[in-house]
mmCIF file of C-alpha atoms and ligand atoms in Angstrom:
data_model
loop_
_atom_site.group_PDB
_atom_site.id
_atom_site.type_symbol
_atom_site.label_atom_id
_atom_site.label_comp_id
_atom_site.label_asym_id
_atom_site.label_seq_id
_atom_site.Cartn_x
_atom_site.Cartn_y
_atom_site.Cartn_z
ATOM 1 C CA MET A 16 85.889 127.384 119.982
ATOM 2 C CA ILE A 17 88.012 126.230 122.899
ATOM 3 C CA LYS A 18 86.705 125.470 126.350
ATOM 4 C CA ALA A 19 88.801 124.636 129.394
ATOM 5 C CA ALA A 20 87.037 123.246 132.451
ATOM 6 C CA LEU A 21 89.028 124.340 135.504
ATOM 7 C CA LEU A 22 88.506 122.511 138.788
ATOM 8 C CA PHE A 23 89.754 124.355 141.885
ATOM 9 C CA ARG A 24 90.326 123.201 145.450
ATOM 10 C CA SER A 25 87.696 125.738 146.499
ATOM 11 C CA ALA A 26 85.411 128.263 144.838
ATOM 12 C CA PHE A 27 87.759 131.195 145.541
ATOM 13 C CA TRP A 28 85.567 133.639 143.601
ATOM 14 C CA GLU A 29 82.827 133.128 146.222
ATOM 15 C CA GLU A 30 85.201 134.110 149.010
ATOM 16 C CA ILE A 31 87.037 137.202 147.773
ATOM 17 C CA ASP A 32 85.800 140.790 148.113
ATOM 18 C CA GLU A 33 83.413 139.872 150.924
ATOM 19 C CA GLY A 34 81.433 137.402 148.822
ATOM 20 C CA ARG A 35 80.621 139.971 146.147
ATOM 21 C CA TYR A 36 80.824 137.349 143.367
ATOM 22 C CA ARG A 37 78.926 134.559 145.134
ATOM 23 C CA GLY A 38 75.959 134.866 142.789
ATOM 24 C CA ALA A 39 77.975 135.409 139.604
ATOM 25 C CA SER A 40 77.225 133.218 136.596
ATOM 26 C CA PHE A 41 79.693 134.839 134.176
ATOM 27 C CA PHE A 42 82.982 136.695 134.329
ATOM 28 C CA HIS A 43 84.216 138.712 131.351
ATOM 29 C CA SER A 44 87.712 139.913 130.589
ATOM 30 C CA PRO A 45 87.627 141.153 126.968
ATOM 31 C CA GLY A 46 91.379 141.709 126.651
ATOM 32 C CA ALA A 47 92.429 138.288 127.961
ATOM 33 C CA ALA A 48 93.329 135.183 125.943
ATOM 34 C CA PHE A 49 90.243 133.541 127.465
ATOM 35 C CA PRO A 50 87.726 136.407 127.605
ATOM 36 C CA THR A 51 84.778 134.567 129.181
ATOM 37 C CA PHE A 52 84.291 132.307 132.186
ATOM 38 C CA TRP A 53 81.168 130.816 133.672
ATOM 39 C CA THR A 54 80.359 129.148 136.942
ATOM 40 C CA ALA A 55 78.148 126.076 137.393
ATOM 41 C CA LEU A 56 75.352 127.967 139.159
ATOM 42 C CA PRO A 57 72.806 126.992 140.410
ATOM 43 C CA GLU A 58 75.198 124.167 141.427
ATOM 44 C CA ARG A 59 77.814 125.445 143.869
ATOM 45 C CA VAL A 60 80.934 123.577 142.784
ATOM 46 C CA PRO A 61 84.540 124.797 142.527
ATOM 47 C CA LEU A 62 84.473 124.601 138.734
ATOM 48 C CA LEU A 63 84.802 127.353 136.146
ATOM 49 C CA VAL A 64 84.562 126.938 132.380
ATOM 50 C CA ALA A 65 86.914 129.160 130.386
ATOM 51 C CA TRP A 66 85.706 129.974 126.869
ATOM 52 C CA ALA A 67 87.420 131.477 123.821
ATOM 53 C CA GLY A 68 86.042 131.744 120.300
ATOM 54 C CA GLY A 69 86.968 133.230 116.921
ATOM 55 C CA PRO A 70 90.534 134.510 116.389
ATOM 56 C CA LYS A 71 91.411 133.940 120.061
ATOM 57 C CA ALA A 72 90.462 130.279 119.761
ATOM 58 C CA ALA A 73 92.409 129.975 116.500
ATOM 59 C CA ARG A 74 95.517 131.374 118.196
ATOM 60 C CA LEU A 75 95.116 129.111 121.246
ATOM 61 C CA ALA A 76 94.562 126.113 118.956
ATOM 62 C CA ARG A 77 98.227 126.236 117.967
ATOM 63 C CA ALA A 78 99.345 125.703 121.575
ATOM 64 C CA ALA A 79 99.735 122.432 123.480
ATOM 65 C CA VAL A 80 97.200 121.605 126.215
ATOM 66 C CA PRO A 81 99.423 122.627 129.194
ATOM 67 C CA GLU A 82 99.989 126.026 127.561
ATOM 68 C CA ILE A 83 96.238 126.438 126.946
ATOM 69 C CA VAL A 84 95.572 125.684 130.614
ATOM 70 C CA ARG A 85 98.255 128.208 131.633
ATOM 71 C CA GLU A 86 96.581 130.841 129.420
ATOM 72 C CA ALA A 87 93.178 130.107 130.979
ATOM 73 C CA VAL A 88 94.541 130.394 134.505
ATOM 74 C CA ALA A 89 96.500 133.551 133.656
ATOM 75 C CA SER A 90 93.351 135.110 132.141
ATOM 76 C CA LEU A 91 91.436 134.322 135.299
ATOM 77 C CA ALA A 92 94.202 135.585 137.584
ATOM 78 C CA SER A 93 94.313 138.895 135.696
ATOM 79 C CA LEU A 94 90.520 139.167 135.881
ATOM 80 C CA PHE A 95 90.649 139.036 139.678
ATOM 81 C CA GLY A 96 93.690 141.285 139.886
ATOM 82 C CA GLY A 97 95.828 138.595 141.526
ATOM 83 C CA LYS A 98 93.320 137.921 144.325
ATOM 84 C CA GLY A 99 92.287 134.420 145.327
ATOM 85 C CA GLY A 100 95.582 132.634 144.617
ATOM 86 C CA VAL A 101 94.120 131.271 141.391
ATOM 87 C CA GLU A 102 97.246 129.408 140.209
ATOM 88 C CA ASP A 103 97.780 127.587 143.514
ATOM 89 C CA ARG A 104 94.184 126.467 143.835
ATOM 90 C CA LEU A 105 93.906 124.694 140.484
ATOM 91 C CA ALA A 106 93.255 120.979 141.071
ATOM 92 C CA ALA A 107 92.596 119.698 137.534
ATOM 93 C CA ALA A 108 91.827 120.959 134.025
ATOM 94 C CA TRP A 109 90.274 119.537 130.871
ATOM 95 C CA VAL A 110 90.559 121.204 127.477
ATOM 96 C CA HIS A 111 87.888 120.730 124.801
ATOM 97 C CA HIS A 112 89.113 121.645 121.400
ATOM 98 C CA TRP A 113 86.029 121.825 119.213
ATOM 99 C CA GLN A 114 87.740 122.958 116.017
ATOM 100 C CA GLN A 115 89.807 119.767 116.113
ATOM 101 C CA ASP A 116 86.994 117.454 117.200
ATOM 102 C CA PRO A 117 86.222 115.297 114.118
ATOM 103 C CA PHE A 118 82.516 115.172 115.059
ATOM 104 C CA ALA A 119 82.119 118.928 115.543
ATOM 105 C CA ARG A 120 84.775 120.654 113.412
ATOM 106 C CA GLY A 121 83.829 124.092 114.710
ATOM 107 C CA ALA A 122 81.095 125.680 116.746
ATOM 108 C CA TYR A 123 77.968 127.673 115.919
ATOM 109 C CA SER A 124 76.874 129.641 112.874
ATOM 110 C CA TYR A 125 77.755 133.340 112.738
ATOM 111 C CA VAL A 126 76.741 136.171 110.493
ATOM 112 C CA ALA A 127 79.371 138.054 108.525
ATOM 113 C CA VAL A 128 79.364 141.854 108.208
ATOM 114 C CA GLY A 129 76.339 142.946 106.178
ATOM 115 C CA GLY A 130 74.535 139.639 106.698
ATOM 116 C CA HIS A 131 71.872 140.835 109.098
ATOM 117 C CA ARG A 132 69.115 139.432 106.850
ATOM 118 C CA ALA A 133 70.870 136.108 106.251
ATOM 119 C CA ARG A 134 69.154 134.093 108.989
ATOM 120 C CA ARG A 135 65.696 135.144 107.848
ATOM 121 C CA ALA A 136 66.596 134.317 104.215
ATOM 122 C CA LEU A 137 67.904 130.899 105.280
ATOM 123 C CA ALA A 138 64.684 130.179 107.167
ATOM 124 C CA GLU A 139 62.432 131.117 104.230
ATOM 125 C CA PRO A 140 60.328 128.082 103.111
ATOM 126 C CA LEU A 141 60.684 126.923 99.522
ATOM 127 C CA ASP A 142 57.480 126.518 97.506
ATOM 128 C CA ASP A 143 55.515 125.786 100.688
ATOM 129 C CA THR A 144 57.215 122.392 100.535
ATOM 130 C CA LEU A 145 60.563 122.654 102.260
ATOM 131 C CA PHE A 146 60.716 124.226 105.741
ATOM 132 C CA PHE A 147 63.893 125.065 107.581
ATOM 133 C CA ALA A 148 64.810 124.774 111.241
ATOM 134 C CA GLY A 149 68.095 124.704 113.135
ATOM 135 C CA GLU A 150 70.015 127.222 115.222
ATOM 136 C CA ALA A 151 71.273 129.056 112.127
ATOM 137 C CA ALA A 152 67.664 129.598 111.013
ATOM 138 C CA ASP A 153 66.597 131.259 114.260
ATOM 139 C CA TYR A 154 66.145 134.988 113.749
ATOM 140 C CA GLU A 155 64.648 135.855 117.141
ATOM 141 C CA GLY A 156 68.016 136.330 118.819
ATOM 142 C CA GLU A 157 68.685 132.831 120.179
ATOM 143 C CA HIS A 158 70.852 131.562 117.289
ATOM 144 C CA GLY A 159 73.866 129.507 118.299
ATOM 145 C CA THR A 160 71.995 127.883 121.170
ATOM 146 C CA VAL A 161 69.861 124.839 121.878
ATOM 147 C CA ALA A 162 67.022 127.237 122.769
ATOM 148 C CA GLY A 163 67.303 128.804 119.294
ATOM 149 C CA ALA A 164 67.333 125.403 117.597
ATOM 150 C CA LEU A 165 64.165 124.380 119.476
ATOM 151 C CA ALA A 166 62.416 127.700 118.790
ATOM 152 C CA SER A 167 63.212 127.473 115.080
ATOM 153 C CA GLY A 168 61.761 123.951 115.015
ATOM 154 C CA GLU A 169 58.510 125.221 116.523
ATOM 155 C CA ARG A 170 58.459 128.122 114.075
ATOM 156 C CA ALA A 171 58.971 125.747 111.113
ATOM 157 C CA ALA A 172 56.226 123.440 112.430
ATOM 158 C CA ARG A 173 53.827 126.417 112.646
ATOM 159 C CA GLU A 174 54.673 127.339 109.051
ATOM 160 C CA VAL A 175 53.817 123.795 107.915
ATOM 161 C CA LEU A 176 50.466 123.948 109.750
ATOM 162 C CA GLU A 177 49.654 127.387 108.364
ATOM 163 C CA CYS A 178 50.185 126.207 104.838
ATOM 164 C CA GLY A 179 48.035 123.091 105.128
HETATM 165 C C1 FAD B 220 81.244 123.049 121.424
HETATM 166 C C2 FAD B 220 79.855 123.540 121.483
HETATM 167 C C3 FAD B 220 79.325 123.963 122.682
HETATM 168 C C4 FAD B 220 78.035 124.440 122.756
HETATM 169 N N1 FAD B 220 77.539 124.837 123.960
HETATM 170 C C5 FAD B 220 76.248 125.236 124.034
HETATM 171 C C6 FAD B 220 75.667 125.580 125.284
HETATM 172 O O1 FAD B 220 76.332 125.533 126.346
HETATM 173 N N2 FAD B 220 74.371 126.006 125.316
HETATM 174 C C7 FAD B 220 73.617 126.062 124.182
HETATM 175 O O2 FAD B 220 72.431 126.416 124.262
HETATM 176 N N3 FAD B 220 74.151 125.740 122.982
HETATM 177 C C8 FAD B 220 75.438 125.325 122.879
HETATM 178 N N4 FAD B 220 75.970 124.982 121.673
HETATM 179 C C9 FAD B 220 75.162 125.172 120.461
HETATM 180 C C10 FAD B 220 74.137 124.056 120.291
HETATM 181 O O3 FAD B 220 74.768 122.798 120.469
HETATM 182 C C11 FAD B 220 73.581 124.173 118.868
HETATM 183 O O4 FAD B 220 73.099 125.482 118.644
HETATM 184 C C12 FAD B 220 72.440 123.181 118.642
HETATM 185 O O5 FAD B 220 72.847 121.847 118.927
HETATM 186 C C13 FAD B 220 72.020 123.280 117.209
HETATM 187 O O6 FAD B 220 70.963 122.359 116.989
HETATM 188 P P1 FAD B 220 70.529 122.060 115.524
HETATM 189 O O7 FAD B 220 69.400 121.102 115.631
HETATM 190 O O8 FAD B 220 70.338 123.334 114.774
HETATM 191 O O9 FAD B 220 71.811 121.377 114.831
HETATM 192 P P2 FAD B 220 72.639 120.049 115.270
HETATM 193 O O10 FAD B 220 72.477 119.762 116.737
HETATM 194 O O11 FAD B 220 73.981 120.284 114.704
HETATM 195 O O12 FAD B 220 71.866 118.936 114.475
HETATM 196 C C14 FAD B 220 72.025 118.764 113.096
HETATM 197 C C15 FAD B 220 71.926 117.264 112.840
HETATM 198 O O13 FAD B 220 71.854 117.050 111.429
HETATM 199 C C16 FAD B 220 72.685 115.949 111.108
HETATM 200 N N5 FAD B 220 73.047 116.079 109.695
HETATM 201 C C17 FAD B 220 73.881 116.954 109.116
HETATM 202 N N6 FAD B 220 73.929 116.768 107.795
HETATM 203 C C18 FAD B 220 73.082 115.757 107.522
HETATM 204 C C19 FAD B 220 72.698 115.100 106.326
HETATM 205 N N7 FAD B 220 73.171 115.476 105.134
HETATM 206 N N8 FAD B 220 71.811 114.100 106.416
HETATM 207 C C20 FAD B 220 71.300 113.730 107.624
HETATM 208 N N9 FAD B 220 71.634 114.313 108.796
HETATM 209 C C21 FAD B 220 72.517 115.305 108.737
HETATM 210 C C22 FAD B 220 73.855 116.081 112.046
HETATM 211 O O14 FAD B 220 74.535 114.855 112.187
HETATM 212 C C23 FAD B 220 73.158 116.529 113.335
HETATM 213 O O15 FAD B 220 72.726 115.414 114.101
HETATM 214 C C24 FAD B 220 77.258 124.494 121.582
HETATM 215 C C25 FAD B 220 77.790 124.058 120.360
HETATM 216 C C26 FAD B 220 79.072 123.587 120.319
HETATM 217 C C27 FAD B 220 79.624 123.075 118.997
#
């Protein structure tokens, strides 16, 4: 996963198209190098986070940081159809390269084709002795998130109580 935090001189997306995007939390552009952006709402700051995962992140990972920033800005510019003067308003950018981070080495768990039962199997207690929590063991739809990790911990704790 690659994230680029893009700081602009102003929150241009709040201004264009008569303020239509003022309340937007996410922008999606499936065909772009960076397909997802999010704002800092409820904070109103001129910052967008560009996100790419999977094969798109692997491709971007081969590029140098300035090229990654250019790709993020180009993705955003195409998303808004050239409105907002995206390129000229960029003030600073920070790239977070999680595949190459020695303490992360990747991102979240994912299920391969045909693995729709995998999370439930992973979360199955062993001999009423070992109980499993963690985002990968959440099967209620919040996997890959802190919320999923917390929910799986509560679920595992309930299983321990039920067995005592
Ligand atoms: C780059 C990135 C961005 C993310 N952004 C978001 C976000 O914006 N919002 C969101 O909700 N989620 C986000 N997530 C996902 C979220 O961080 C995880 O889903 C969550 O932290 C998982 O919690 P966990 O307790 O399952 O695992 P972890 O937080 O990974 O905890 C596992 C712990 O076990 C320890 N450990 C591993 N092996 C051993 C061992 N053998 N012995 C002892 N300890 C061990 C590890 O050191 C670690 O401390 C992001 C993840 C990444 C990588």
